[in-house]
XYZ file of C-alpha atoms in Angstrom:
350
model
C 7.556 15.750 -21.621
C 7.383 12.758 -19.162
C 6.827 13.204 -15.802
C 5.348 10.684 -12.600
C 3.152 11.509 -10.490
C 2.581 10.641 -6.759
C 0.680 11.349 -3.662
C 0.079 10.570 -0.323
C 3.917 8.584 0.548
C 3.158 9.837 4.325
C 6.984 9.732 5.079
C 6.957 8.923 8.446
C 4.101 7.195 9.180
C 3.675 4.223 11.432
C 1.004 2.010 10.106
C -0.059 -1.079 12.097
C 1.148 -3.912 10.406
C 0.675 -7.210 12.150
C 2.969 -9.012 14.165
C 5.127 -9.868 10.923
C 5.736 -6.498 10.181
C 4.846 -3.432 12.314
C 8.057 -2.680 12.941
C 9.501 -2.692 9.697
C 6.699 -0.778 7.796
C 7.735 2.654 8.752
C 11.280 1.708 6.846
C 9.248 0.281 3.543
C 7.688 3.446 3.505
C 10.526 5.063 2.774
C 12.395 2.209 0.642
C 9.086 2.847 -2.141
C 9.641 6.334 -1.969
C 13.878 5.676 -2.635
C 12.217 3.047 -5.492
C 10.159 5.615 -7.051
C 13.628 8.264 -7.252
C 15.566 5.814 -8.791
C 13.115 5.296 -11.317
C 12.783 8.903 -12.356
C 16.879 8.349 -12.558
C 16.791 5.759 -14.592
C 13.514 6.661 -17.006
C 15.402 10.281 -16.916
C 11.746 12.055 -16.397
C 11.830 15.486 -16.645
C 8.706 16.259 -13.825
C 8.503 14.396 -10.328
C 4.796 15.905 -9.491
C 4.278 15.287 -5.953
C 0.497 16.196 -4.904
C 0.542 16.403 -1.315
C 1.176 14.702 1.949
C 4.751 13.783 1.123
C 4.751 13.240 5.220
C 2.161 12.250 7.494
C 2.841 14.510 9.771
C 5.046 17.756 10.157
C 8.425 16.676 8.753
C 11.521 16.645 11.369
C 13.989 18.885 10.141
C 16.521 15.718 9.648
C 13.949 13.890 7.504
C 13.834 17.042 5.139
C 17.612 16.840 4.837
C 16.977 12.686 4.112
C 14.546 13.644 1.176
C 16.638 16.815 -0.388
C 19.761 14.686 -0.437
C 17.067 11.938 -3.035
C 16.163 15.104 -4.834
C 19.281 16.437 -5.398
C 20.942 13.030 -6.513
C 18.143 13.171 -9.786
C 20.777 14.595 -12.862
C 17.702 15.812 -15.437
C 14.440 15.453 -13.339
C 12.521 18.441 -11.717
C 10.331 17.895 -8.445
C 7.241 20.387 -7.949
C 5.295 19.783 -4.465
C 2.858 21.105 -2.659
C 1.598 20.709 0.849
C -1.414 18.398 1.718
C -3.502 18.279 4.831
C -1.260 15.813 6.921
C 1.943 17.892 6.295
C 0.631 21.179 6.155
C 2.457 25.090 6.438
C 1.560 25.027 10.197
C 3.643 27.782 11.941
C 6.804 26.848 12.865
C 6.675 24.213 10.384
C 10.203 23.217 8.900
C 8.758 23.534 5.524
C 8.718 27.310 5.639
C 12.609 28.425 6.439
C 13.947 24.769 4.405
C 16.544 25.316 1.191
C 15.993 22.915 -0.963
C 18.227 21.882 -4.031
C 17.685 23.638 -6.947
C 15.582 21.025 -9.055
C 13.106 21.207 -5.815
C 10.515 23.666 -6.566
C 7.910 23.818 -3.976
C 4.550 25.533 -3.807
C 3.945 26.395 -0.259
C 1.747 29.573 -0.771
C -1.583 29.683 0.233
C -3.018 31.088 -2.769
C -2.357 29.418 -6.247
C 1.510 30.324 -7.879
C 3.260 28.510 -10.234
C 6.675 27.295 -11.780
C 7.582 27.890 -15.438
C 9.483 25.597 -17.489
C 10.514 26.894 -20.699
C 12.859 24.445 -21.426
C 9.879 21.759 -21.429
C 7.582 24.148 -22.589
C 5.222 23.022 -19.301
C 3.607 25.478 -16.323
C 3.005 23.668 -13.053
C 0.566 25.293 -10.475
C -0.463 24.627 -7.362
C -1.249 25.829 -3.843
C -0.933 24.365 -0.374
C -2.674 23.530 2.712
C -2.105 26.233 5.676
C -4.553 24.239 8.005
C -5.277 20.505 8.670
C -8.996 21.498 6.461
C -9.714 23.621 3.361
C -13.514 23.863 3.245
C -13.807 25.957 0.391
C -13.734 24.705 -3.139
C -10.382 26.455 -4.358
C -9.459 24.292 -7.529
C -13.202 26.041 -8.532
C -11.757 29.283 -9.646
C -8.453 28.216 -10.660
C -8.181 27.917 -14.762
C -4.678 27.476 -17.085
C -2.889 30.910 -17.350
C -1.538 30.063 -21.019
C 2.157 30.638 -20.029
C 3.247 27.427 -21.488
C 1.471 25.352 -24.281
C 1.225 22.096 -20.851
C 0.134 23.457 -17.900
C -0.657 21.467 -15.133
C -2.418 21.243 -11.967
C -0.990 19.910 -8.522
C -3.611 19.595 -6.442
C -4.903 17.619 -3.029
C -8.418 16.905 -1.670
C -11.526 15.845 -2.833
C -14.234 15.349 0.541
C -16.141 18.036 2.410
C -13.320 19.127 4.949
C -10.505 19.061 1.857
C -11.288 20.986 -0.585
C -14.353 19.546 -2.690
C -13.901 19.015 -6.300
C -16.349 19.913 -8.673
C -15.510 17.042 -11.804
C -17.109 19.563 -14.493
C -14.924 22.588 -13.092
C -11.708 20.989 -13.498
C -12.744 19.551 -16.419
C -13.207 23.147 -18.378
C -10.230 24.668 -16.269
C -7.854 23.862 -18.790
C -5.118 21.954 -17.813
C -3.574 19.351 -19.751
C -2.852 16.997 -16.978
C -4.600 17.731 -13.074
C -2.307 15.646 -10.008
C -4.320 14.864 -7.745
C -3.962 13.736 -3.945
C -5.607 12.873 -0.536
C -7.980 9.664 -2.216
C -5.730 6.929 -1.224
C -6.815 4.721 -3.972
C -5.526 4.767 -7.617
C -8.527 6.532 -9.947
C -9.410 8.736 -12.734
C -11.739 11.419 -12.846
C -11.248 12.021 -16.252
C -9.019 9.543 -18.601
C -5.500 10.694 -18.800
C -6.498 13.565 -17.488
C -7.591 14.068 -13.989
C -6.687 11.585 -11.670
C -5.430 10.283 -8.327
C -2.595 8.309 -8.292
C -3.542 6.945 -4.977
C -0.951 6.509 -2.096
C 2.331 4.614 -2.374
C 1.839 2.475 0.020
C -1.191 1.295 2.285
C -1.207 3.883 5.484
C -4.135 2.327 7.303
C -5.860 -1.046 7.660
C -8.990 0.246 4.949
C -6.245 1.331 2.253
C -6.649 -2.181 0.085
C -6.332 -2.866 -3.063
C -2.857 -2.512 -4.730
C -1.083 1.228 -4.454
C 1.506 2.548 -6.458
C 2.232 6.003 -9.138
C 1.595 7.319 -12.528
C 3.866 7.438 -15.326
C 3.145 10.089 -17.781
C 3.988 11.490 -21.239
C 2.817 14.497 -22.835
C 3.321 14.933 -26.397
C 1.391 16.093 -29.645
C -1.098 14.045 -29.685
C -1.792 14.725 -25.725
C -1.508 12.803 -22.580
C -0.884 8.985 -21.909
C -0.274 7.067 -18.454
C 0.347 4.374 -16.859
C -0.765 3.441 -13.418
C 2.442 1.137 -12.142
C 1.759 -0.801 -8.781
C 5.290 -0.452 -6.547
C 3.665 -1.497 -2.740
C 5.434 -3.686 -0.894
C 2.177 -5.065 0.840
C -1.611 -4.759 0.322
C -4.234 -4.866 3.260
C -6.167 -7.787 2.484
C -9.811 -7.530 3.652
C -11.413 -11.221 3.390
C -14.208 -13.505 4.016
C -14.200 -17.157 5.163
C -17.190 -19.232 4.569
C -18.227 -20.977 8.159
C -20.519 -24.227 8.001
C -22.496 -26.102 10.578
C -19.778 -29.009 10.323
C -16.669 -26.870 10.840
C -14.167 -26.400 13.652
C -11.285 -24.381 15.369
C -9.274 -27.036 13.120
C -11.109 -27.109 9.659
C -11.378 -22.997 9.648
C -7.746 -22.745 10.877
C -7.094 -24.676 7.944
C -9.385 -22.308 5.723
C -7.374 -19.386 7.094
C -3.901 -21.061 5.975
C -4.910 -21.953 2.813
C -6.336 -17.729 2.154
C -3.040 -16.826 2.991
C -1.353 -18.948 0.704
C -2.967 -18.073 -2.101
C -2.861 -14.088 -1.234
C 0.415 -14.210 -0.556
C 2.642 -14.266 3.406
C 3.310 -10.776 2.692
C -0.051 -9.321 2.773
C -1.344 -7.791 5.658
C -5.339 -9.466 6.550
C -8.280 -8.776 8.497
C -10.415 -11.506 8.503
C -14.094 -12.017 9.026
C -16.045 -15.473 9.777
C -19.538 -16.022 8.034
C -22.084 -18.922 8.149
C -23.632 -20.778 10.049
C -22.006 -22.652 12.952
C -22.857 -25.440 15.292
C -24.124 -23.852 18.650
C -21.891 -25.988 20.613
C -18.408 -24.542 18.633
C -17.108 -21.296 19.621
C -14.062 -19.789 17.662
C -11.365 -18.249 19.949
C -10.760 -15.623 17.468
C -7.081 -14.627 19.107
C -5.831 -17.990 18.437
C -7.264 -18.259 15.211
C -5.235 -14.630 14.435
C -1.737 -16.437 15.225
C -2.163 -18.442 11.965
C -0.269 -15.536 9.569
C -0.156 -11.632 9.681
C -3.495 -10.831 10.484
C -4.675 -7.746 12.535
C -7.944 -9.241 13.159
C -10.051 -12.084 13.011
C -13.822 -10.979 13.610
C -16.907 -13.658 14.213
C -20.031 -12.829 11.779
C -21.082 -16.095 12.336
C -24.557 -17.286 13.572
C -25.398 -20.735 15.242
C -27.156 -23.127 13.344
C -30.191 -23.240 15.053
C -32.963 -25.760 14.373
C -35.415 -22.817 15.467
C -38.677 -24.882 14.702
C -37.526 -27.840 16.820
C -36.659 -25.393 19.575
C -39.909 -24.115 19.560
C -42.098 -27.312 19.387
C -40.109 -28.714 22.374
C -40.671 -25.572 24.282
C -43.761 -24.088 23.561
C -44.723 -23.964 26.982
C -41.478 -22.773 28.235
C -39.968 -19.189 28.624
C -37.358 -20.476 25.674
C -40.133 -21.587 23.373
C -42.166 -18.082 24.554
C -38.541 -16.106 23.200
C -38.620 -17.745 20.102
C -42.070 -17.059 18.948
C -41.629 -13.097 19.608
C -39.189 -12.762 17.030
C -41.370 -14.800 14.829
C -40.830 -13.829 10.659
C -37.546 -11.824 11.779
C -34.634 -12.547 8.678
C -32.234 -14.057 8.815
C -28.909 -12.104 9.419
C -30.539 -8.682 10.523
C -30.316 -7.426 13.817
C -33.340 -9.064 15.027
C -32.328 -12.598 13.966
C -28.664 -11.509 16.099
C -30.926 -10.653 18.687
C -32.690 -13.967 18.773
C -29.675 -16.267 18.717
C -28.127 -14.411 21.256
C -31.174 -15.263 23.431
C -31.080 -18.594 22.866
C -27.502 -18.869 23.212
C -27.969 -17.484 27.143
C -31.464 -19.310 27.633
C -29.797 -22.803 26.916
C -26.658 -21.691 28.462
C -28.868 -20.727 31.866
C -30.740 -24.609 31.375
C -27.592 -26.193 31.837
């Protein structure tokens, strides 16, 4: 039996992107979902498990049409969903009264149900969200029913508002394969066996790290995957190394030469470390302009020849500053602290 599994697309979302590509995200979203159909088409799986948050919010009635009309286009392949806690069975929700094609076989009740397939020999449960948390540890209680010689597990959370997971519960519940969602980033729990396929795409500005689905076949011998990378874009969280000697110029050129390497189509926040000269002070907006970045932030600290400083001053209210924060490390708070002082004591001598 093959199947892929995915999680978290957020259909509908509107992630911040840069200025590059804000307004085209919401549409890429989508295009990886289309990808991801058309590969179940092609591969000819026989399960599409989807383990939550197909939306990120409650689906318009015309984007439920959008997605039936992808399901309904698959010839041999079988979709079981369930509802996370972005897209949830709120009241009124278009998820309740929707008629979905007949190879769509969703599991919108509160309390675990599931979907035979004799044909494939394979039981899918699941159970869905009914509120934006689920405190209680459901998956806990839930074991395989024996219907079918694969049974498998749909099922979304994994903090302390959405639904905890106990690993060594799941472990002995007896599923060949658990789907998991909500943990936006690809891992396993167990090898093979229980494990998030992370999100499709990066939603928010902390989702690095490449995204994508798992590819699945369950034979015999018992379960192999593949984790297969699809985004379009990564968030890109880096560092560039500052130095006393450096410039607007030379870490505008730093920034340029990141980006090439990474990749135009990446999405960056970048942060600034080292020590600078006192006298440089990076406009951090300007320095943003140089690629799709949603943020350039300033970790830097001024290069400070703090012994000097206090020699020549001693006497002074600056050199008097300086020896109160006396032993104070470099980089913590304290040391912040100090430069900051000196930065507004010299400032006030001119």
């Amino acid at each position: 039996m093959k199947f892929i599994h995915i999680a978290d697309v957020h259909l509908g979302a509107e992630p911040d992107a840069g200025p590059l590509y804000t307004d085209r995200r919401p549409r890429e979203i989508w295009e990886t979902f289309e990808h991801v159909i058309h590969t179940c088409e092609e591969e000819q799986t026989d399960l599409l498990l989807i383990a939550g948050d197909l939306f990120h919010r409650q689906p318009l009635l015309r984007e439920l049409k959008e997605t039936d009309a992808l399901f309904a286009g698959l010839t041999h392949t079988k979709v079981v969903l369930i509802a996370g806690n972005h897209d949830y069975m709120k009241l009124g929700s278009y998820y309740r009264t929707f008629a979905w094609s007949e190879n769509v076989y969703p599991l919108f009740d509160k309390m675990v149900q599931y979907v035979d397939f004799p044909e494939l020999h394979t039981a899918v449960y699941g159970l869905s969200y009914y509120s934006r948390e689920m405190r209680e540890p459901v998956y806990d209680e839930i074991t395989a029913g024996g219907i079918e010689p694969v049974e498998i597990l749909l099922g979304h959370g994994g903090d302390e508002k959405h639904i905890p997971i106990d690993r060594s519960r799941l472990s002995d519940s007896g599923f060949a394969y658990i789907a998991l969602g909500h943990i936006h980033k690809p891992q396993a729990l167990e090898k093979n066996r229980i494990v998030y396929s992370g999100a499709l795409e990066p939603i928010d500005r902390n989702d690095t790290g490449a995204h994508g689905y798992i590819r699945g076949e369950i034979t015999d011998r018992g379960v192999r995957i593949q984790w297969v990378p699809c985004a379009v874009r990564e968030y890109l969280h880096a560092e560039i190394p500052v130095e006393a000697d450096d410039t607007m110029v030379s870490v505008g050129k730093k920034i340029e030469q990141l980006i090439n390497r990474n990749g135009n189509k990446n999405i960056y926040k970048i942060t600034l470390r080292g020590k600078r000269d006192p006298d440089i002070i990076f406009d951090t907006k300007r320095l943003s302009e140089r690629g799709n970045i949603l943020e350039t932030v300033d970790r830097t600290e001024p290069a400070y020849d703090l012994k000097r400083l206090l020699e020549e001053n001693e006497d002074r209210l600056l050199g008097r500053f300086i020896s109160r924060f006396a032993g104070c490390r470099e980089g913590s708070v304290e040391y912040e602290a100090l430069c900051e002082g000196v930065d507004a004591l010299l400032a006030s001598r001119e």
